[in-house]
Short mmCIF file of C-alpha atoms and ligand atoms in Angstrom, two decimals:
data_model
loop_
_atom_site.label_atom_id
_atom_site.label_comp_id
_atom_site.label_asym_id
_atom_site.label_seq_id
_atom_site.Cartn_x
_atom_site.Cartn_y
_atom_site.Cartn_z
CA MET A 90 -23.42 -57.65 -44.95
CA LYS A 91 -24.76 -56.81 -41.84
CA THR A 92 -27.06 -53.84 -41.18
CA ALA A 93 -29.45 -52.14 -39.20
CA LEU A 94 -32.70 -51.37 -40.98
CA TYR A 95 -36.48 -50.74 -40.45
CA ARG A 96 -39.33 -52.96 -41.99
CA ARG A 97 -42.24 -50.58 -40.88
CA TYR A 98 -42.66 -47.08 -39.70
CA GLY A 99 -42.37 -46.13 -35.87
CA GLY A 100 -39.74 -44.91 -33.06
CA PRO A 101 -36.26 -46.54 -32.13
CA GLU A 102 -38.50 -49.84 -31.41
CA VAL A 103 -39.04 -50.60 -35.35
CA LEU A 104 -35.08 -50.53 -35.72
CA GLU A 105 -33.51 -54.21 -36.03
CA LEU A 106 -30.28 -55.58 -36.90
CA GLY A 107 -30.40 -58.03 -40.52
CA GLU A 108 -28.58 -59.04 -43.38
CA LEU A 109 -28.84 -57.34 -46.62
CA PRO A 110 -27.11 -58.42 -50.30
CA ARG A 111 -23.98 -56.19 -50.26
CA PRO A 112 -24.37 -53.72 -53.06
CA ALA A 113 -22.42 -52.88 -56.09
CA PRO A 114 -21.28 -49.60 -57.28
CA SER A 115 -22.35 -48.17 -60.71
CA THR A 116 -20.00 -46.08 -62.70
CA ASP A 117 -20.38 -42.77 -60.62
CA GLU A 118 -20.28 -44.73 -57.30
CA VAL A 119 -18.12 -46.09 -54.94
CA LEU A 120 -18.75 -48.97 -52.34
CA VAL A 121 -17.48 -47.94 -48.74
CA LYS A 122 -16.70 -50.11 -46.07
CA VAL A 123 -18.41 -48.01 -43.27
CA GLU A 124 -16.42 -47.14 -40.22
CA ALA A 125 -19.08 -44.68 -38.57
CA THR A 126 -22.36 -42.90 -39.05
CA SER A 127 -24.04 -40.29 -37.15
CA ILE A 128 -27.53 -39.51 -36.36
CA ASN A 129 -29.66 -36.67 -37.82
CA PRO A 130 -33.34 -35.96 -36.97
CA ILE A 131 -34.10 -36.52 -40.31
CA ASP A 132 -33.37 -40.28 -39.67
CA TRP A 133 -36.05 -40.54 -37.05
CA LYS A 134 -38.47 -38.07 -38.66
CA ARG A 135 -38.58 -40.04 -41.84
CA GLY A 136 -38.60 -43.45 -39.75
CA SER A 137 -41.80 -42.31 -37.83
CA GLY A 138 -43.55 -42.37 -41.32
CA LYS A 139 -44.66 -38.55 -40.92
CA LEU A 140 -42.83 -37.87 -44.09
CA ARG A 141 -43.66 -40.55 -46.23
CA LEU A 142 -45.33 -38.07 -48.89
CA LEU A 143 -42.54 -36.10 -49.06
CA MET A 144 -39.70 -38.58 -48.82
CA PRO A 145 -41.29 -41.90 -49.72
CA ALA A 146 -39.12 -45.07 -48.85
CA PHE A 147 -38.97 -48.22 -49.99
CA LEU A 148 -39.03 -50.87 -46.87
CA PRO A 149 -37.00 -52.16 -45.31
CA LEU A 150 -34.95 -49.14 -45.47
CA VAL A 151 -31.39 -48.97 -44.01
CA PRO A 152 -31.01 -45.61 -42.33
CA GLY A 153 -28.15 -42.99 -41.98
CA TYR A 154 -27.21 -40.04 -44.15
CA ASP A 155 -23.67 -39.43 -42.88
CA VAL A 156 -20.82 -41.82 -43.66
CA SER A 157 -16.98 -42.17 -43.23
CA GLY A 158 -15.19 -45.23 -44.48
CA THR A 159 -12.99 -46.69 -46.70
CA VAL A 160 -13.23 -47.27 -50.45
CA VAL A 161 -13.42 -51.01 -51.06
CA GLU A 162 -14.80 -51.24 -54.83
CA ALA A 163 -14.73 -48.07 -57.47
CA GLY A 164 -17.26 -47.50 -60.03
CA GLY A 165 -15.90 -46.98 -63.70
CA ARG A 166 -15.51 -43.16 -63.37
CA ALA A 167 -14.43 -43.25 -59.91
CA SER A 168 -10.21 -43.63 -60.47
CA GLU A 169 -9.98 -40.86 -58.10
CA PHE A 170 -10.86 -42.55 -55.31
CA PRO A 171 -9.20 -46.10 -55.65
CA PRO A 172 -10.05 -48.99 -53.02
CA GLY A 173 -8.09 -47.97 -49.67
CA THR A 174 -9.24 -44.27 -49.72
CA LYS A 175 -10.73 -43.09 -46.52
CA VAL A 176 -13.79 -40.83 -47.54
CA HIS A 177 -16.67 -39.27 -46.00
CA ALA A 178 -19.95 -37.62 -47.34
CA ARG A 179 -23.92 -37.17 -46.65
CA ILE A 180 -25.24 -39.49 -49.21
CA SER A 181 -28.43 -40.04 -50.88
CA ASP A 182 -29.88 -43.25 -49.43
CA SER A 183 -32.08 -43.93 -52.44
CA ARG A 184 -30.27 -47.13 -52.58
CA GLY A 185 -29.71 -47.79 -48.76
CA GLY A 186 -27.97 -45.55 -45.71
CA ALA A 187 -25.06 -46.11 -43.96
CA SER A 188 -25.92 -47.93 -40.88
CA ALA A 189 -24.61 -51.02 -42.45
CA GLU A 190 -21.33 -52.71 -43.32
CA PHE A 191 -21.16 -51.11 -46.68
CA ALA A 192 -22.93 -48.03 -48.37
CA LEU A 193 -22.78 -46.79 -51.99
CA VAL A 194 -21.84 -43.26 -52.40
CA SER A 195 -22.09 -41.27 -55.40
CA LEU A 196 -19.05 -38.95 -56.62
CA ASP A 197 -21.03 -35.80 -56.55
CA VAL A 198 -21.20 -36.02 -52.70
CA LEU A 199 -17.85 -37.93 -52.24
CA THR A 200 -14.83 -36.48 -50.44
CA ARG A 201 -11.27 -37.86 -49.35
CA MET A 202 -11.22 -37.43 -45.54
CA PRO A 203 -8.61 -34.89 -44.34
CA ASP A 204 -5.60 -36.37 -42.95
CA GLY A 205 -5.58 -36.65 -38.86
CA MET A 206 -9.34 -36.44 -39.03
CA SER A 207 -11.23 -39.55 -36.86
CA PHE A 208 -13.52 -41.72 -38.55
CA ALA A 209 -15.96 -40.29 -35.70
CA ASP A 210 -15.46 -36.74 -36.59
CA ALA A 211 -15.49 -37.45 -40.48
CA ALA A 212 -19.34 -38.99 -39.76
CA ALA A 213 -20.21 -36.25 -37.42
CA LEU A 214 -19.65 -33.44 -40.16
CA PRO A 215 -21.23 -33.69 -43.62
CA LEU A 216 -25.03 -33.30 -43.16
CA ALA A 217 -24.99 -30.84 -40.15
CA GLY A 218 -21.83 -28.94 -41.21
CA MET A 219 -23.28 -28.28 -44.62
CA THR A 220 -26.53 -27.04 -43.37
CA ALA A 221 -25.23 -24.62 -41.31
CA LEU A 222 -22.79 -23.72 -44.05
CA GLN A 223 -25.44 -23.38 -46.62
CA GLY A 224 -27.93 -21.68 -44.22
CA LEU A 225 -25.39 -18.95 -43.22
CA ARG A 226 -23.57 -18.60 -46.77
CA ASP A 227 -26.41 -18.85 -49.11
CA THR A 228 -29.59 -17.90 -47.60
CA LEU A 229 -28.61 -15.52 -45.03
CA GLY A 230 -25.62 -14.20 -47.24
CA LEU A 231 -22.86 -14.14 -44.68
CA PRO A 232 -20.11 -12.82 -44.70
CA LEU A 233 -22.32 -9.41 -44.81
CA LYS A 234 -20.43 -6.26 -46.33
CA ASN A 235 -20.53 -4.27 -43.10
CA ALA A 236 -17.92 -5.31 -40.28
CA THR A 237 -20.29 -5.01 -37.28
CA GLN A 238 -22.82 -7.83 -38.48
CA ARG A 239 -24.55 -9.69 -35.65
CA VAL A 240 -25.56 -13.03 -36.15
CA LEU A 241 -27.85 -14.80 -33.28
CA VAL A 242 -27.90 -18.52 -33.47
CA VAL A 243 -30.47 -20.38 -32.14
CA GLY A 244 -29.78 -23.83 -30.78
CA ALA A 245 -26.17 -23.40 -30.38
CA SER A 246 -25.38 -26.42 -29.08
CA GLY A 247 -26.79 -28.90 -31.43
CA GLY A 248 -25.62 -30.72 -34.23
CA VAL A 249 -26.12 -28.04 -36.82
CA GLY A 250 -25.98 -25.05 -34.48
CA HIS A 251 -22.48 -25.84 -33.22
CA PHE A 252 -21.01 -25.58 -36.51
CA ALA A 253 -23.20 -22.57 -37.29
CA VAL A 254 -21.32 -20.67 -34.33
CA GLN A 255 -18.09 -21.56 -35.47
CA LEU A 256 -18.69 -20.77 -39.18
CA ALA A 257 -20.38 -17.58 -38.53
CA ALA A 258 -17.37 -16.37 -36.02
CA SER A 259 -14.93 -17.27 -38.61
CA THR A 260 -16.33 -14.55 -40.74
CA GLY A 261 -15.80 -12.08 -38.22
CA ALA A 262 -19.40 -11.76 -37.19
CA HIS A 263 -20.46 -10.95 -33.81
CA VAL A 264 -21.97 -14.09 -32.61
CA ILE A 265 -24.74 -14.53 -29.88
CA GLY A 266 -25.58 -18.20 -29.01
CA VAL A 267 -28.91 -19.36 -27.66
CA CYS A 268 -28.81 -22.53 -25.57
CA SER A 269 -29.49 -23.80 -22.14
CA ALA A 270 -27.46 -22.90 -19.19
CA ARG A 271 -25.40 -26.32 -19.17
CA ASN A 272 -23.95 -25.43 -22.61
CA VAL A 273 -23.07 -21.72 -22.13
CA GLU A 274 -19.07 -22.36 -21.59
CA LEU A 275 -19.03 -24.78 -24.55
CA VAL A 276 -20.99 -22.21 -26.91
CA ARG A 277 -18.68 -19.42 -25.67
CA SER A 278 -15.71 -21.85 -26.37
CA LEU A 279 -16.75 -22.00 -29.92
CA GLY A 280 -16.58 -18.53 -30.75
CA ALA A 281 -19.86 -16.91 -29.56
CA LYS A 282 -19.54 -13.44 -28.04
CA GLU A 283 -22.28 -13.49 -25.92
CA VAL A 284 -24.58 -16.46 -24.92
CA VAL A 285 -28.27 -16.29 -24.02
CA ASP A 286 -29.81 -18.87 -21.96
CA TYR A 287 -33.15 -19.81 -23.24
CA ALA A 288 -34.82 -20.81 -19.83
CA LYS A 289 -34.76 -17.50 -18.68
CA ALA A 290 -38.25 -16.06 -19.12
CA ASP A 291 -36.37 -12.46 -20.36
CA ALA A 292 -33.70 -14.31 -22.41
CA LEU A 293 -33.88 -11.88 -25.27
CA THR A 294 -34.76 -8.90 -23.52
CA GLY A 295 -31.90 -6.09 -23.70
CA LEU A 296 -29.98 -7.68 -26.64
CA ALA A 297 -28.93 -5.35 -29.04
CA PRO A 298 -30.53 -5.40 -32.37
CA VAL A 299 -29.02 -8.44 -34.83
CA ASP A 300 -28.84 -8.72 -38.51
CA LEU A 301 -29.44 -12.20 -39.15
CA VAL A 302 -31.01 -15.00 -36.99
CA PHE A 303 -30.16 -18.77 -37.81
CA ASP A 304 -32.68 -20.95 -35.86
CA CYS A 305 -31.91 -24.62 -35.77
CA VAL A 306 -34.68 -25.33 -33.09
CA SER A 307 -38.45 -24.08 -34.33
CA GLY A 308 -38.81 -22.54 -37.63
CA ASP A 309 -40.61 -20.07 -35.91
CA ALA A 310 -39.60 -16.32 -36.46
CA SER A 311 -42.17 -14.43 -34.15
CA PRO A 312 -39.72 -14.36 -31.13
CA TYR A 313 -36.89 -12.96 -33.14
CA LEU A 314 -38.25 -10.43 -35.29
CA PRO A 315 -38.46 -7.51 -32.77
CA LEU A 316 -34.79 -7.94 -32.52
CA ILE A 317 -33.75 -8.07 -36.11
CA LYS A 318 -32.65 -4.90 -38.08
CA ALA A 319 -34.82 -3.82 -40.96
CA GLY A 320 -33.35 -5.65 -44.22
CA GLY A 321 -32.07 -8.47 -41.96
CA ARG A 322 -32.88 -12.20 -42.45
CA TYR A 323 -34.24 -15.19 -40.56
CA ALA A 324 -33.62 -18.42 -41.69
CA SER A 325 -34.25 -21.98 -40.54
CA PRO A 326 -33.81 -25.64 -41.41
CA VAL A 327 -36.75 -26.47 -39.28
CA ILE A 328 -39.07 -26.41 -42.25
CA THR A 329 -42.75 -25.55 -40.98
CA PRO A 330 -45.71 -24.88 -43.28
CA GLY A 331 -45.81 -21.41 -41.62
CA LEU A 332 -41.98 -20.88 -42.74
CA LEU A 333 -42.89 -22.19 -46.17
CA ALA A 334 -45.99 -19.70 -46.59
CA ARG A 335 -44.39 -16.63 -45.21
CA GLN A 336 -41.18 -17.40 -47.30
CA VAL A 337 -43.43 -17.34 -50.43
CA LEU A 338 -45.95 -14.77 -49.62
CA ASN A 339 -43.88 -12.28 -47.87
CA PRO A 340 -40.76 -11.64 -50.40
CA LEU A 341 -40.99 -7.98 -49.55
CA ALA A 342 -41.25 -7.93 -46.02
CA LYS A 343 -38.69 -5.85 -44.11
CA VAL A 344 -37.24 -8.81 -42.52
CA LYS A 345 -36.97 -11.85 -44.98
CA GLU A 346 -38.17 -15.21 -43.32
CA LEU A 347 -36.19 -18.29 -45.22
CA MET A 348 -35.95 -22.01 -45.09
CA VAL A 349 -32.91 -23.52 -45.26
CA MET A 350 -32.71 -27.07 -47.33
CA LEU A 351 -29.59 -28.58 -47.59
CA LYS A 352 -28.08 -29.50 -51.08
CA PRO A 353 -25.04 -31.98 -50.15
CA THR A 354 -22.18 -31.35 -52.39
CA ALA A 355 -18.44 -32.86 -52.51
CA ALA A 356 -17.32 -29.05 -52.96
CA ASP A 357 -19.10 -27.89 -49.94
CA LEU A 358 -17.98 -30.76 -47.66
CA GLY A 359 -14.38 -29.72 -48.95
CA VAL A 360 -14.94 -26.57 -47.81
CA LEU A 361 -15.71 -27.84 -44.44
CA ASP A 362 -12.62 -30.32 -44.55
CA ARG A 363 -10.28 -27.01 -45.09
CA LEU A 364 -11.92 -25.30 -42.45
CA TRP A 365 -11.20 -28.22 -40.18
CA LYS A 366 -7.76 -28.68 -41.08
CA SER A 367 -7.22 -24.95 -40.41
CA GLY A 368 -8.51 -25.41 -37.17
CA GLN A 369 -11.27 -23.11 -37.61
CA LEU A 370 -13.91 -25.78 -37.17
CA LYS A 371 -14.07 -28.58 -34.43
CA VAL A 372 -16.40 -31.34 -34.16
CA VAL A 373 -18.15 -31.84 -30.70
CA ILE A 374 -19.48 -35.33 -30.31
CA ASP A 375 -22.02 -35.74 -27.37
CA SER A 376 -21.91 -39.90 -27.38
CA THR A 377 -21.04 -42.93 -29.58
CA PHE A 378 -22.97 -45.95 -29.99
CA PRO A 379 -22.03 -49.35 -31.70
CA LEU A 380 -24.52 -50.28 -34.46
CA THR A 381 -25.84 -52.81 -32.14
CA ARG A 382 -27.48 -49.90 -30.02
CA ILE A 383 -28.82 -47.76 -32.61
CA ALA A 384 -32.11 -47.48 -31.25
CA GLU A 385 -30.68 -46.17 -28.13
CA ALA A 386 -28.92 -43.72 -30.33
CA TRP A 387 -32.12 -42.50 -31.99
CA ALA A 388 -33.78 -42.21 -28.77
CA LYS A 389 -31.16 -39.69 -27.52
CA SER A 390 -31.45 -37.74 -30.43
CA ILE A 391 -35.44 -37.84 -30.10
CA GLY A 392 -34.88 -36.43 -26.62
CA GLY A 393 -33.38 -33.07 -28.27
CA ARG A 394 -30.61 -32.54 -25.72
CA ALA A 395 -27.58 -33.74 -27.74
CA VAL A 396 -24.49 -31.64 -27.27
CA GLY A 397 -23.18 -31.87 -30.89
CA LYS A 398 -23.38 -35.02 -32.43
CA ILE A 399 -24.27 -38.56 -31.76
CA VAL A 400 -22.27 -41.05 -33.49
CA VAL A 401 -22.85 -44.51 -34.37
CA GLU A 402 -19.52 -46.85 -34.84
CA VAL A 403 -20.30 -49.37 -37.58
CA ALA A 404 -17.12 -51.17 -38.24
CA GLN A 405 -16.48 -52.00 -34.84
CA SER A 406 -19.91 -53.49 -33.68
CA GLN A 407 -19.10 -56.38 -35.73
CA PRO A 408 -16.90 -58.84 -37.60
CA SER A 409 -16.86 -58.15 -41.41
CA SER A 410 -18.56 -60.33 -44.29
CA THR A 411 -19.26 -60.29 -47.49
N1 NAP B 748 -33.87 -28.41 -43.86
C1 NAP B 748 -32.50 -29.28 -43.68
O1 NAP B 748 -32.11 -29.59 -44.72
C2 NAP B 748 -31.92 -29.72 -42.56
C3 NAP B 748 -30.99 -30.18 -42.43
C4 NAP B 748 -30.19 -30.45 -41.09
C5 NAP B 748 -31.12 -30.50 -39.58
N2 NAP B 748 -32.40 -29.93 -39.91
C6 NAP B 748 -33.29 -29.91 -38.90
O2 NAP B 748 -32.69 -28.79 -38.07
C7 NAP B 748 -32.85 -29.20 -36.79
C8 NAP B 748 -31.81 -29.14 -35.85
O3 NAP B 748 -30.95 -30.02 -36.34
P1 NAP B 748 -29.89 -30.73 -35.33
O4 NAP B 748 -29.04 -31.81 -35.92
O5 NAP B 748 -28.92 -29.57 -34.69
O6 NAP B 748 -30.85 -31.10 -34.08
P2 NAP B 748 -29.85 -31.62 -32.63
O7 NAP B 748 -28.74 -31.79 -32.68
O8 NAP B 748 -31.02 -32.61 -32.14
O9 NAP B 748 -30.38 -30.62 -31.65
C9 NAP B 748 -30.18 -30.61 -30.11
C10 NAP B 748 -29.91 -29.14 -29.63
O10 NAP B 748 -31.12 -28.31 -29.76
C11 NAP B 748 -31.17 -27.64 -28.30
N3 NAP B 748 -32.24 -26.84 -27.80
C12 NAP B 748 -33.55 -27.85 -27.71
N4 NAP B 748 -34.23 -26.97 -27.46
C13 NAP B 748 -33.79 -25.32 -27.61
C14 NAP B 748 -34.46 -24.34 -27.46
N5 NAP B 748 -35.49 -23.93 -27.21
N6 NAP B 748 -33.35 -23.24 -27.44
C15 NAP B 748 -32.24 -23.39 -27.89
N7 NAP B 748 -31.66 -24.42 -28.27
C16 NAP B 748 -32.34 -25.62 -28.02
C17 NAP B 748 -30.52 -28.39 -27.35
O11 NAP B 748 -29.86 -27.65 -26.26
P3 NAP B 748 -29.93 -27.83 -24.77
O12 NAP B 748 -29.85 -29.46 -24.54
O13 NAP B 748 -29.16 -27.08 -24.27
O14 NAP B 748 -31.48 -27.67 -24.82
C18 NAP B 748 -29.53 -29.30 -28.20
O15 NAP B 748 -28.17 -29.00 -28.02
C19 NAP B 748 -33.74 -30.33 -36.73
O16 NAP B 748 -35.46 -30.36 -36.93
C20 NAP B 748 -33.42 -31.04 -38.16
O17 NAP B 748 -34.45 -32.05 -38.49
C21 NAP B 748 -33.06 -29.86 -41.33
#
């Protein structure tokens, strides 16, 4: 099968197009003909080699955690997903990622695509959407019991952040988005009641106290701690040694500082799919690249200014092979 892969660690320049054998599903897996994948920072962070001790990879590695496509072969226990079923998932890439003609997906993370959802949206939603959902619900405890909860979302226009704004707003929270001036209208349209331009020197001055901060940019709570009410929480999916240390060493602090680590599940993707179906969650797509230009898609993500998600169309990039 045709695939993108890297044989050594580095930047986008290490990505190449190649051929690998088409994998076969085990009993608890399906083989998906991939329509689309999307870029997440973990793709290029892992590709850089800096995470090799935490996430060892067997090279060559096919990148891409998010997948949408059609089942072509179902393992023995996957009868619920017969060939022809349109599915999406945040996959484990232990046996290869989604930047390839075919990808293996295990049943514990596999969900049928809702009717009417495009393959692009279906590939953009899983990893970033579930991180926002689990960060807000499981780490920050949304919805809170009081009705006047104020939630600050930092990085409100990014892949995780634009889902977080919508998910927090859907609980009835008063959402304050932090983004740059060019994204203010978008973030407002996603449900933020207030929007703060981070480029302004006094950006946070004058904001009323908040209950929760969900920081998709830095993993450093210090600029936000003066704003957070006693008993409030700060959470970030940007894992830094400092955040890890404060989570472990400071469990009794007035404001808890917590890490968000995604645990992909079919159930949580189903929650997002239902919100999408009911019109409470939309997917913002920054740009779309064919698989042949995946290095450009990585470079765009590394630039750190994507608005929503960067999608890679896999199926349209090449004629199919076996
Ligand atoms: N721990 C986990 O399980 C997990 C899961 C998912 C993601 N993550 C991590 O979470 C982070 C966010 O991921 P992502 O996919 O959302 O990244 P992303 O889409 O690349 O984020 C880009 C966005 O960040 C915004 N931004 C940059 N600097 C900012 C600042 N100072 N203040 C506010 N916004 C700023 C940009 O807005 P402007 O263009 O307006 O600057 C852009 O919209 C990454 O570090 C990723 O690795 C971790």
